[in-house]
Short mmCIF file of C-alpha atoms in Angstrom, two decimals:
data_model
loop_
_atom_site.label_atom_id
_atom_site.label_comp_id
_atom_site.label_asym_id
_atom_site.label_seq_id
_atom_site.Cartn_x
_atom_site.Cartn_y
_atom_site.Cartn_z
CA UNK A 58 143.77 140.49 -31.67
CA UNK A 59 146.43 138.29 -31.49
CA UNK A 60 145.00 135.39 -30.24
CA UNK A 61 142.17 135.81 -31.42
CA UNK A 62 142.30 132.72 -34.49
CA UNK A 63 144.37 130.14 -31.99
CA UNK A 64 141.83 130.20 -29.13
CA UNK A 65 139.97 127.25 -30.67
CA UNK A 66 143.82 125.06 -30.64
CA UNK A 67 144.50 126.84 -26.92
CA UNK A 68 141.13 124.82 -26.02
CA UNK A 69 142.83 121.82 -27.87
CA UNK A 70 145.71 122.32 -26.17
CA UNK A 71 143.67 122.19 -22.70
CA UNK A 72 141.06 119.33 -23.55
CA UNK A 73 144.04 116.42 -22.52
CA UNK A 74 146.70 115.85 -20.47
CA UNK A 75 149.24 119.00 -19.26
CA UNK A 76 147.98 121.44 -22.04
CA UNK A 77 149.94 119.88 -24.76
CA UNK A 78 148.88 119.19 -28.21
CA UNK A 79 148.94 115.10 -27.90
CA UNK A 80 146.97 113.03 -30.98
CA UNK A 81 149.27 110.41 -30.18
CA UNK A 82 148.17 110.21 -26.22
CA UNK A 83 144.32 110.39 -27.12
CA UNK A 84 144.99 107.51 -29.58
CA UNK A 85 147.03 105.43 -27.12
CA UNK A 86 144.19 106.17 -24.54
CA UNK A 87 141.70 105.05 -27.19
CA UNK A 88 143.67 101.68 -27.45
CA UNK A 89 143.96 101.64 -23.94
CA UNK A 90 139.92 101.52 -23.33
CA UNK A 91 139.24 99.41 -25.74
CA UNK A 92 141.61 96.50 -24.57
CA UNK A 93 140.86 97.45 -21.27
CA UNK A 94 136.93 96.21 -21.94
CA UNK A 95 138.00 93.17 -23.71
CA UNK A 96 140.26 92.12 -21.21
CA UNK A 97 136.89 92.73 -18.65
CA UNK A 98 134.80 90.91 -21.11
CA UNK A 99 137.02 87.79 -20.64
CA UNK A 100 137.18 88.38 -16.93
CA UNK A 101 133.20 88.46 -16.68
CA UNK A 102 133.69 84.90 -19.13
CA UNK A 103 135.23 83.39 -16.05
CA UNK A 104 132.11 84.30 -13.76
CA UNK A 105 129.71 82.32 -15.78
CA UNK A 106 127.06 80.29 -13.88
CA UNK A 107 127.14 83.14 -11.21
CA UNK A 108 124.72 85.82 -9.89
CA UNK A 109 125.99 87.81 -12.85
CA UNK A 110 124.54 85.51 -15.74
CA UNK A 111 120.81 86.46 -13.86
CA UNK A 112 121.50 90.33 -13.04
CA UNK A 113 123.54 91.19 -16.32
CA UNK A 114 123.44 88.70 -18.26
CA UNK A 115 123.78 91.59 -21.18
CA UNK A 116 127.37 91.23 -20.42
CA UNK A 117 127.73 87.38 -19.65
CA UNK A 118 127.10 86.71 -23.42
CA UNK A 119 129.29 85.46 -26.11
CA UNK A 120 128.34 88.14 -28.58
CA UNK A 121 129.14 91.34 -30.02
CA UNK A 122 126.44 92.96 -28.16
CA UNK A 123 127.93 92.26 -24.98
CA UNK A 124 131.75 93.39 -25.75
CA UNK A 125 130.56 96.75 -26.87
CA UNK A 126 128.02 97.15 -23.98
CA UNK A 127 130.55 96.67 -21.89
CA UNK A 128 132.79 99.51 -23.75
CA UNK A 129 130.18 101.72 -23.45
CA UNK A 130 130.23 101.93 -19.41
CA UNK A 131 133.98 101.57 -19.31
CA UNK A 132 134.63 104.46 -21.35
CA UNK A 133 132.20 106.91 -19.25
CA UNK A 134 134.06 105.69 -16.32
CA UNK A 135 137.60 106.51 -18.11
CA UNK A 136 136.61 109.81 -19.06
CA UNK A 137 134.99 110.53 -15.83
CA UNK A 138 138.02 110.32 -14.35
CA UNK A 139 139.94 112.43 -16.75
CA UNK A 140 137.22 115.38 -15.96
CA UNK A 141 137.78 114.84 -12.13
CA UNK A 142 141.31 114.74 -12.70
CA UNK A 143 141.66 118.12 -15.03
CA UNK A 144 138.75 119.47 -14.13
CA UNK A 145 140.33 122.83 -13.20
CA UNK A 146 142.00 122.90 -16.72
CA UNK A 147 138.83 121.32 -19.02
CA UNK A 148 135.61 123.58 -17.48
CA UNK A 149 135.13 127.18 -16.51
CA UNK A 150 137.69 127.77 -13.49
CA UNK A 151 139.64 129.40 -15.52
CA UNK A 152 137.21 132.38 -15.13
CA UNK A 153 137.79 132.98 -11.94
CA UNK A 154 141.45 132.94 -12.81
CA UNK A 155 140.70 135.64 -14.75
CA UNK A 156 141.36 134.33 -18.37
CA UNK A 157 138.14 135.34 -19.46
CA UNK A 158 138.58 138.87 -17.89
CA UNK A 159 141.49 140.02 -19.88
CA UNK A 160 140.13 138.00 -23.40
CA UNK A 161 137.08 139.89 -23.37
CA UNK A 162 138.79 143.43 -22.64
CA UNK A 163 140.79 142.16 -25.53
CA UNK A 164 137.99 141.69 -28.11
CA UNK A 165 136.55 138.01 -27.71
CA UNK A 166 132.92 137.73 -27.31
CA UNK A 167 132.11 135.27 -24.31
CA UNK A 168 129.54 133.22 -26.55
CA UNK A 169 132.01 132.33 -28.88
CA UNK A 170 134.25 131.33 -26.48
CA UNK A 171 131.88 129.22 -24.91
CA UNK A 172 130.90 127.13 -27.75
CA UNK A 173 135.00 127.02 -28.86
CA UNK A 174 135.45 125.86 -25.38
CA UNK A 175 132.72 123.40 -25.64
CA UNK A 176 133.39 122.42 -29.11
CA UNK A 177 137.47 121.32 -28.16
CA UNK A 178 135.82 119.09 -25.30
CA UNK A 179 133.91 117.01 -27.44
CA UNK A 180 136.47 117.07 -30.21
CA UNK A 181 138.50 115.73 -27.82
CA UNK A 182 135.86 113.29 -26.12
CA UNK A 183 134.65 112.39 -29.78
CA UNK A 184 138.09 111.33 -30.80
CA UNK A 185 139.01 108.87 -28.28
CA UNK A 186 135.51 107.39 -27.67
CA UNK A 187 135.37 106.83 -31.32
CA UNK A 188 138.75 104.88 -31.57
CA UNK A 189 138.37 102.58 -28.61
CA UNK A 190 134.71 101.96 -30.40
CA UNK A 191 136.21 100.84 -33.21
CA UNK A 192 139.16 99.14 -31.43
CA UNK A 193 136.50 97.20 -29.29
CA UNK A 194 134.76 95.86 -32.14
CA UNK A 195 138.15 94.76 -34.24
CA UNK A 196 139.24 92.64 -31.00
CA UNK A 197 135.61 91.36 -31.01
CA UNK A 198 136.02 89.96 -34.57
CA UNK A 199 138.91 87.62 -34.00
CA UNK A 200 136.47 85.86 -31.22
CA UNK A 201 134.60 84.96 -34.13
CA UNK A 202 131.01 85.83 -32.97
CA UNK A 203 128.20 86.45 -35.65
CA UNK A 204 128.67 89.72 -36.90
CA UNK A 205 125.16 91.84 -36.41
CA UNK A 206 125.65 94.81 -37.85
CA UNK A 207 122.68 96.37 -36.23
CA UNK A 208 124.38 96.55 -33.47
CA UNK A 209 127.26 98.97 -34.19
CA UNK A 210 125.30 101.94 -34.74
CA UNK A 211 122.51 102.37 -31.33
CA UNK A 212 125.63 101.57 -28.90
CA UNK A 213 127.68 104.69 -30.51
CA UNK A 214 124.63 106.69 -30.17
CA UNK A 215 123.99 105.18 -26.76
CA UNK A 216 127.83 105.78 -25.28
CA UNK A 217 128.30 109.17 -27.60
CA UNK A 218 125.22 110.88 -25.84
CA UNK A 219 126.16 110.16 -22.36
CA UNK A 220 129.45 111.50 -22.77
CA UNK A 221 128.56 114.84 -24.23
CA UNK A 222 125.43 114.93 -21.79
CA UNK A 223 127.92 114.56 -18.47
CA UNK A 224 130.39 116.72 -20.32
CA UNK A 225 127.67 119.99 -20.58
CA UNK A 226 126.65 119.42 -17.42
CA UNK A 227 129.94 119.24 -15.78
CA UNK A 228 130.50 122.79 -17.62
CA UNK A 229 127.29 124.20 -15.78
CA UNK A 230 128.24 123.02 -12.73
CA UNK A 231 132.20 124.08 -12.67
CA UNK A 232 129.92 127.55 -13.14
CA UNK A 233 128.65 127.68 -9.87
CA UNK A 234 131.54 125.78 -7.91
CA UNK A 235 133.33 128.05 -6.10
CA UNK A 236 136.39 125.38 -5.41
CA UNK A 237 137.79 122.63 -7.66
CA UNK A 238 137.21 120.05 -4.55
CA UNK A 239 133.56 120.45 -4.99
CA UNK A 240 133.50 121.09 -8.50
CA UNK A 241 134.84 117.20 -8.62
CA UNK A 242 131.94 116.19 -6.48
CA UNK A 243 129.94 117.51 -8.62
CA UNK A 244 131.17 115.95 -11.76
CA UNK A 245 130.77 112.28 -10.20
CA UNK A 246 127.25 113.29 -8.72
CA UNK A 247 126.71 114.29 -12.18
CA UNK A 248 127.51 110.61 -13.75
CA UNK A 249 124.87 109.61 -10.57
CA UNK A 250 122.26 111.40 -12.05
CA UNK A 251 122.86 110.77 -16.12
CA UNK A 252 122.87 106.89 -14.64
CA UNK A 253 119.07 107.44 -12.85
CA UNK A 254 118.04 109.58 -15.40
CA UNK A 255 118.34 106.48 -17.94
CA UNK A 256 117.06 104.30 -15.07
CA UNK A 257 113.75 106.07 -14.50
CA UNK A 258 113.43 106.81 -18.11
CA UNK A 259 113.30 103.28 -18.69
CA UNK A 260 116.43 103.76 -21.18
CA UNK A 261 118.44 101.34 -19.49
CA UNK A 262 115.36 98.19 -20.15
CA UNK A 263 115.90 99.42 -24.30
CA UNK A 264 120.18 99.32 -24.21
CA UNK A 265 120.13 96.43 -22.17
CA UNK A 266 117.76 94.29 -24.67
CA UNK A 267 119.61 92.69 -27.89
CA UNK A 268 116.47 92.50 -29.87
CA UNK A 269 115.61 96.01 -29.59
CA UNK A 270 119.32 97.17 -29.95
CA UNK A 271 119.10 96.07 -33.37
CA UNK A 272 116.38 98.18 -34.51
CA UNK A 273 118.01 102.37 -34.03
CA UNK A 274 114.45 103.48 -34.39
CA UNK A 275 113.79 102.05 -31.08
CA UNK A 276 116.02 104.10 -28.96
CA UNK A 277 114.14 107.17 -29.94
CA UNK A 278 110.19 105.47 -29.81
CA UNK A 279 108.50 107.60 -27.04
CA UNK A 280 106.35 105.03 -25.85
CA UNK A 281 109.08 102.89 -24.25
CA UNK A 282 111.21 106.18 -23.18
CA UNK A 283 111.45 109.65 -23.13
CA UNK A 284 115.12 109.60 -22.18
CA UNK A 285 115.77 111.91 -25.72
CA UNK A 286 113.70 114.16 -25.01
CA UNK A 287 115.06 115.00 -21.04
CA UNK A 288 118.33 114.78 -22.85
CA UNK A 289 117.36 117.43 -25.54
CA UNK A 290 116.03 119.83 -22.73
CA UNK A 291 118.68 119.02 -20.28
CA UNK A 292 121.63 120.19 -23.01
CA UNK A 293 119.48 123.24 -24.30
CA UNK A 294 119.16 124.70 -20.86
CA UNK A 295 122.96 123.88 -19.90
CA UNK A 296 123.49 125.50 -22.71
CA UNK A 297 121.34 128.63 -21.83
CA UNK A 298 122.91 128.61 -18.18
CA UNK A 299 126.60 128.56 -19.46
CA UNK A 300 126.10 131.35 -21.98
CA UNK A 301 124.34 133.79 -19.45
CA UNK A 302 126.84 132.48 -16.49
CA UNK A 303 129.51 132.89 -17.84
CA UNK A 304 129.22 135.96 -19.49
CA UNK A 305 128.16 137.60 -15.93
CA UNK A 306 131.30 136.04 -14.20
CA UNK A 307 134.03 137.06 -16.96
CA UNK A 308 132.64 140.63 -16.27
CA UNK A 309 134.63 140.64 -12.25
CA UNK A 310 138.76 140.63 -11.90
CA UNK A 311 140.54 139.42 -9.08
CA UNK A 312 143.59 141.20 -8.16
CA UNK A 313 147.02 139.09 -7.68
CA UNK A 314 148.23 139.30 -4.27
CA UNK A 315 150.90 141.62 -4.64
CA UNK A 316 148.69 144.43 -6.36
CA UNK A 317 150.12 147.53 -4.42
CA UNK A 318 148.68 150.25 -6.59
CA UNK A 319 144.86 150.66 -5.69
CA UNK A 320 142.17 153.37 -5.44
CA UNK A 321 141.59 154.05 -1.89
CA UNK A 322 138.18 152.95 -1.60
CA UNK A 323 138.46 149.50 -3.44
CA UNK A 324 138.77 146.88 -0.84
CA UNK A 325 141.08 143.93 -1.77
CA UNK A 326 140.20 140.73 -0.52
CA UNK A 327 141.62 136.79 -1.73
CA UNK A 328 139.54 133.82 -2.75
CA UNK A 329 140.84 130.71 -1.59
CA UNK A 330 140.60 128.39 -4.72
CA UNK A 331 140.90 125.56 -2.30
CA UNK A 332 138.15 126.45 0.15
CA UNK A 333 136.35 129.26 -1.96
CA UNK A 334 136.31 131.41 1.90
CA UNK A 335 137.16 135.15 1.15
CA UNK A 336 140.21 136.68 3.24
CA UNK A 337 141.21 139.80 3.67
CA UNK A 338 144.64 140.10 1.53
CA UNK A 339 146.86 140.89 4.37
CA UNK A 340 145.05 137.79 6.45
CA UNK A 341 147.09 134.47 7.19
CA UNK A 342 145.11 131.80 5.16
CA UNK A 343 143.55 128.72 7.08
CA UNK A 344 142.17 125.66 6.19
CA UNK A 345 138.78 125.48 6.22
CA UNK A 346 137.11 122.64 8.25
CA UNK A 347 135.62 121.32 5.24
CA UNK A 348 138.91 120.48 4.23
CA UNK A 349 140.27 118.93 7.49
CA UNK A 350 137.19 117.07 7.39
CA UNK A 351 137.74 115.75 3.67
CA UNK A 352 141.10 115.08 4.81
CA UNK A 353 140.21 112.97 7.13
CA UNK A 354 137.16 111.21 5.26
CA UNK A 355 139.65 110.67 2.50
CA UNK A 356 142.71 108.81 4.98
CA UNK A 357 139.87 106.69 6.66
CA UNK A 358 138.40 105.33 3.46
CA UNK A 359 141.65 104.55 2.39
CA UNK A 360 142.36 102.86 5.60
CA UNK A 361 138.52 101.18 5.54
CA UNK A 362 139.38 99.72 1.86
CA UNK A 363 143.21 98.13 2.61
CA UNK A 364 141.96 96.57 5.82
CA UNK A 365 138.52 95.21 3.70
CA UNK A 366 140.90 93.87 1.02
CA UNK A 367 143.32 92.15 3.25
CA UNK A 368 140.46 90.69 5.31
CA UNK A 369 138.74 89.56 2.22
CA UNK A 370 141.80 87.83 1.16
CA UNK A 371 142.23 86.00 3.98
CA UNK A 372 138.99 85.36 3.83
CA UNK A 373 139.61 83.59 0.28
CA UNK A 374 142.99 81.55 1.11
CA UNK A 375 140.25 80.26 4.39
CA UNK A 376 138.24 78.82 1.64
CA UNK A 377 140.92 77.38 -0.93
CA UNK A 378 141.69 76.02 1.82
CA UNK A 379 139.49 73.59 2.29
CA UNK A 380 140.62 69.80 1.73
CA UNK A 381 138.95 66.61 3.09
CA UNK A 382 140.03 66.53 6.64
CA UNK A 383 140.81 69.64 6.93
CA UNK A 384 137.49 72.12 6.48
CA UNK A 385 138.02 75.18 7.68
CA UNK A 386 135.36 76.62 9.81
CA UNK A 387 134.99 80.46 10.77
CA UNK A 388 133.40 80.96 14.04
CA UNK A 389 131.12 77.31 13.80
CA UNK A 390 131.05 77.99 9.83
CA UNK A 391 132.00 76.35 7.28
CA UNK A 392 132.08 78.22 3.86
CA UNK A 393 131.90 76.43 0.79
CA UNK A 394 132.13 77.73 -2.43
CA UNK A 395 129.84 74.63 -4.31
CA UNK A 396 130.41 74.07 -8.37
CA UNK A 397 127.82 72.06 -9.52
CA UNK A 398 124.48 72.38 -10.20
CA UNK A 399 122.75 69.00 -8.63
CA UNK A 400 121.35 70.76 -5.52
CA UNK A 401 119.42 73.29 -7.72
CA UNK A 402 117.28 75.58 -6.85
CA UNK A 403 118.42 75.17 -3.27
CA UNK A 404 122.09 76.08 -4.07
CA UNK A 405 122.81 77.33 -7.50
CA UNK A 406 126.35 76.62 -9.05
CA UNK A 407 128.73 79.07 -7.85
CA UNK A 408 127.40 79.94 -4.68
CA UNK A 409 128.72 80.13 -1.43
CA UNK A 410 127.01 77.98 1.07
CA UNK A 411 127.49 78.04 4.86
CA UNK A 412 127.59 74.92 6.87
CA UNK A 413 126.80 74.60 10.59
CA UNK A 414 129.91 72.64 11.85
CA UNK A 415 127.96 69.62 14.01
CA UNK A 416 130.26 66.93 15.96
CA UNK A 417 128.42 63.10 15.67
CA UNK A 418 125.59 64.01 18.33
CA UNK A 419 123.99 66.48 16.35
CA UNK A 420 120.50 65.57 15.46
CA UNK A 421 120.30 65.34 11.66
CA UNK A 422 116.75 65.46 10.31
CA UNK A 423 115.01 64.14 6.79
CA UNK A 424 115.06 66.92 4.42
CA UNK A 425 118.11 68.99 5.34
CA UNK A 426 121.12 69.33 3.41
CA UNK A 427 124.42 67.91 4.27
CA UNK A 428 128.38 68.90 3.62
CA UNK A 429 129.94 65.30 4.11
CA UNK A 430 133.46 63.24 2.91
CA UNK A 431 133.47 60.47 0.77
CA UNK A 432 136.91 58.59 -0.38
CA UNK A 433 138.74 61.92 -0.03
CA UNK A 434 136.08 64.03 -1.84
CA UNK A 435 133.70 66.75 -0.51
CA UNK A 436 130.13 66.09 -1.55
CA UNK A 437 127.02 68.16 -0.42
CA UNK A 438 123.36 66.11 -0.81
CA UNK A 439 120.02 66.05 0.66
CA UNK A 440 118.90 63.15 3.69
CA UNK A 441 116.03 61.45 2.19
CA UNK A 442 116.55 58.45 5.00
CA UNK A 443 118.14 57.72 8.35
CA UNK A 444 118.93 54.99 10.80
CA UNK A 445 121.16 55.36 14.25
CA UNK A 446 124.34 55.55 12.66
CA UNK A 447 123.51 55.85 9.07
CA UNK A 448 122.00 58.77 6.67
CA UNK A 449 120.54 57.74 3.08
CA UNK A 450 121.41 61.09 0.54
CA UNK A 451 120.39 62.06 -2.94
CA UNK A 452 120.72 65.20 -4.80
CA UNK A 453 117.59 67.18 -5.76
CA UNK A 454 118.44 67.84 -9.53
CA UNK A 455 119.23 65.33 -12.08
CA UNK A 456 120.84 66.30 -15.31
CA UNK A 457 118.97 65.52 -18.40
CA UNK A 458 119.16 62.24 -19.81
CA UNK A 459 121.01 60.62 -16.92
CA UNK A 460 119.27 58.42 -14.48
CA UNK A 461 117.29 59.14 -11.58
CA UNK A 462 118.64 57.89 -8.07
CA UNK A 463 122.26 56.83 -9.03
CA UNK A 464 123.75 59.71 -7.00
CA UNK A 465 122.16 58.38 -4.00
CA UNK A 466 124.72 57.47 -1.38
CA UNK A 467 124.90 56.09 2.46
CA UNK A 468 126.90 58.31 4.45
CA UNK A 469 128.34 57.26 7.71
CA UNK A 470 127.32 59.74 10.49
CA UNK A 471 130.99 60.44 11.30
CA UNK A 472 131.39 61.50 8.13
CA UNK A 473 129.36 64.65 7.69
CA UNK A 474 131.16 67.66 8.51
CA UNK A 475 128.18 70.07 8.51
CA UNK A 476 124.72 71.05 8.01
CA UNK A 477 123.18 73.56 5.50
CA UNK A 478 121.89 76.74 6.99
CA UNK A 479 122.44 79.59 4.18
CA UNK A 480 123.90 80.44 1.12
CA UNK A 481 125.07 84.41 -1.25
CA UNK A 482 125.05 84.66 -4.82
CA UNK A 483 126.98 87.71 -4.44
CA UNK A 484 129.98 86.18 -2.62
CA UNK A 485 130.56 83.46 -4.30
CA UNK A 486 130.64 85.31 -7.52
CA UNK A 487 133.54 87.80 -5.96
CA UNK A 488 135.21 84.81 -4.74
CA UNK A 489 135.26 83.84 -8.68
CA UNK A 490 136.44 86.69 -9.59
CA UNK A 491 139.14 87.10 -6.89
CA UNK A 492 140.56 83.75 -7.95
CA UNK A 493 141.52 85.32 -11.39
CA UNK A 494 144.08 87.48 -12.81
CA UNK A 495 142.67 90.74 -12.20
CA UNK A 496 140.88 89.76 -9.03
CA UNK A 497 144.23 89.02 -7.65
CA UNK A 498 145.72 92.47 -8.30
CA UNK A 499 142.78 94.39 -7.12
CA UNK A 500 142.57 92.67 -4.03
CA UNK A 501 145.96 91.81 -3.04
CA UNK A 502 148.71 93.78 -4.94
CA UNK A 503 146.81 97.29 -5.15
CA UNK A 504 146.17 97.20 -1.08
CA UNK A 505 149.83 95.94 -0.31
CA UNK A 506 151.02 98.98 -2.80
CA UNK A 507 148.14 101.26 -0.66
CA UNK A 508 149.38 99.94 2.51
CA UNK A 509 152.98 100.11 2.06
CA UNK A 510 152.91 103.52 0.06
CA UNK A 511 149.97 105.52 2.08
CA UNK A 512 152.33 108.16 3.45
CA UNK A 513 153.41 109.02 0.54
CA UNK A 514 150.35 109.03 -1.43
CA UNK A 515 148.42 111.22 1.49
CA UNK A 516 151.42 113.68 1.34
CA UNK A 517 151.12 113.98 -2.42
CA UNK A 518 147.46 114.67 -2.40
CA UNK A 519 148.03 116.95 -0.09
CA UNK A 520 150.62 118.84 -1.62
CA UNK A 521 148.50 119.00 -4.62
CA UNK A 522 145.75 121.08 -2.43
CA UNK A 523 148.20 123.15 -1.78
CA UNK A 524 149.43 124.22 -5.25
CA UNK A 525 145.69 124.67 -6.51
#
């Protein structure tokens, strides 16, 4: 038995990148999530007074709470990926590449290997989750919130449990996926169901709440959830399935290729790992039409999501745009992204408002809201009064302590460029967020790379089918 007291450090060796031993790469991607969600936080700082501060507003505030909330969905994202990128090297594929086969006929009991196996993941998972933690709440510090404490631990529970609950299931499933394409599906279908599993639970109303964040007793109180308890069943019978699965399928061998020397009555037939389709040995291997039609999914969603971008883009340089005397209108619309808050609940700050471009014989009622241009500047107001040639505005909400009616105006008819007919939360909170940093890469530099590069990027993935 050689191998028999490295397997657990062969299963270190596999749980990160290119089967090397690497504490220096889990640590740098440790570092890497945890600046990663502070550079979010500050990005989701810029979006205040949007549709975010009312939808997540868990994340919108300037508090430890919201830093390592963020963290905690960040880092399940990360390490989703790394599954769905390794996930031939981190689960149970190697089975049916026979590894198990030729242990076991060496001496290694399939339970133990099974928890070793299982044991490296979460080593693995454990480590860098637990650095970026720690990382994220260090950067948090020099912002100076006030330190709650109470905090700390129910968000490392929270995060910690997820990960090890989408890493056991992503082992039960890699059981009974006969190709690494679908065993990938399966790992971000398995994220889908963790996430409504907390939903339904009513897990997510507990995490999301600072007040009863602070008390740990709370995330385990089975009158507000019985998330635990799925989770507790859900890992015992993953467990159960693995153990009995995987013992059964280490028991079969499949021959290389080039096996010449066989009884006469064995029939030798090839498993594609790409399609999972059985072929006779000597058969020329096809591609299945479940891969031509991935394929082809795959190039049109890339195509879909450059053309979006670039569209959306324009779509924003249409809107910055807009000067006095020169409003840009799209199709008899003019899109406005409005910053203030005087026009509330009507328009909140933020939003993006649509005008109906009018010319001067458009009839202009009491009550509706106009875009108009004053000395060079771009107001938006209510008509409380008319005459002929003449509309009498005011805005609808007055900040506190200031007076009531100074913002009333006259506005020439001439001068009112359109009239009110809609407004999106949503839109004008990704037009925010496109005007930043970040939003700039992700909407202009990563689709120019896409567009410019998608040859060779379709060629790799493809070639990468082909060697697996």
């Amino acid at each position: 038995m050689i191998y028999k007291n490295s397997y657990f450090r062969k299963e270190l060796r596999q749980a990160y990148m290119e089967n090397k031993i690497s504490t220096n790469r889990k640590m740098g991607f440790a570092l890497f999530l945890g600046l990663f969600s502070f550079a979010i936080y500050f990005v989701f700082q810029t979006l205040q007074e949007s549709v975010l501060s009312d939808v997540v507003p868990e994340i919108m505030q300037p508090s430890f709470f919201s830093t390592i909330y963020l963290y905690l969905h960040i880092a399940v994202l990360f390490n989703l990926g790394y599954y769905v990128y390794y996930y031939d090297v981190l689960f149970f594929t190697e089975i049916r590449k026979n590894s198990w086969y030729l242990l076991i006929q060496m001496g290694y009991h399939p339970v133990t290997m099974f928890f070793l196996k299982l044991f490296a993941l979460i080593y693995s998972v454990f480590l860098i989750y637990t650095l970026g933690f720690a990382v994220t709440v260090i950067l948090t510090f020099l912002l100076k919130y006030n330190f709650i404490a109470a905090y700390l631990p129910t968000h490392y529970i929270v995060g910690m449990v997820d990960l090890l609950l989408i890493t056991i299931l992503c082992m039960t499933f890699s059981l009974f996926s006969k190709t690494v394409i679908y065993g990938r599906y399966w790992t971000f279908l398995t994220a889908v169901m963790v996430f409504m599993v907390k939903k339904v639970s009513g897990q997510y109303d507990i995490i999301s709440n600072r007040v009863s964040m602070q008390n740990i007793t709370t995330l385990f109180n089975l009158e507000l959830s019985l998330y635990w308890q799925i989770v507790m069943a859900i890992t015992f019978i993953s467990c159960l399935i693995c153990l009995f699965q995987s013992r059964n399928l280490a028991k079969y061998y499949n021959f290389p290729p080039d096996a010449t020397i066989l009884p006469e009555e064995v029939v030798l037939v090839e498993i594609d790992s790409r399609t999972g389709l059985r072929k006779l040995i000597k058969s020329k291997v096809k591609e299945g039409w479940r891969a031509r039609i991935i394929d082809t999914v795959t190039t049109a969603f890339l195509i879909v999501f450059i053309c979006a971008a670039l569209a959306f883009n324009l779509f924003i340089i249409l809107i910055n745009a807009s000067t006095p005397g020169q409003v840009v209108s799209i199709r008899g619309v003019i899109p406005f992204v409005f910053s203030s808050s005087t026009m509330e609940p009507e328009i909140m700050m933020n939003d993006l408002a649509y005008f109906q471009k009018i010319d001067d014989q458009y009839p202009i009622e009491e009550g509706q809201i106009i875009l108009f241009e004053e000395n060079n500047v771009l107001y938006v107001e209510r008509v409380i009064n008319k005459t002929e040639r003449q509309l009498y505005v005011d805005i609808d909400n007055y900040p506190p302590l200031s007076q009531i009616g100074v913002m009333k105006k006259t506005v020439p008819r001439q001068a009112v460029h359109g009239l009110y007919s809609g407004r999106s939360r949503w839109l004008g909170a990704l037009i925010l967020f496109a005007n930043t940093i970040v939003g700039r890469l992700l909407f202009l530099l990563v689709p120019a790379v896409l567009l410019f590069y998608q040859g060779h990027i379709y060629r790799y993935i493809k070639r990468s089918k082909k060697v697996k």
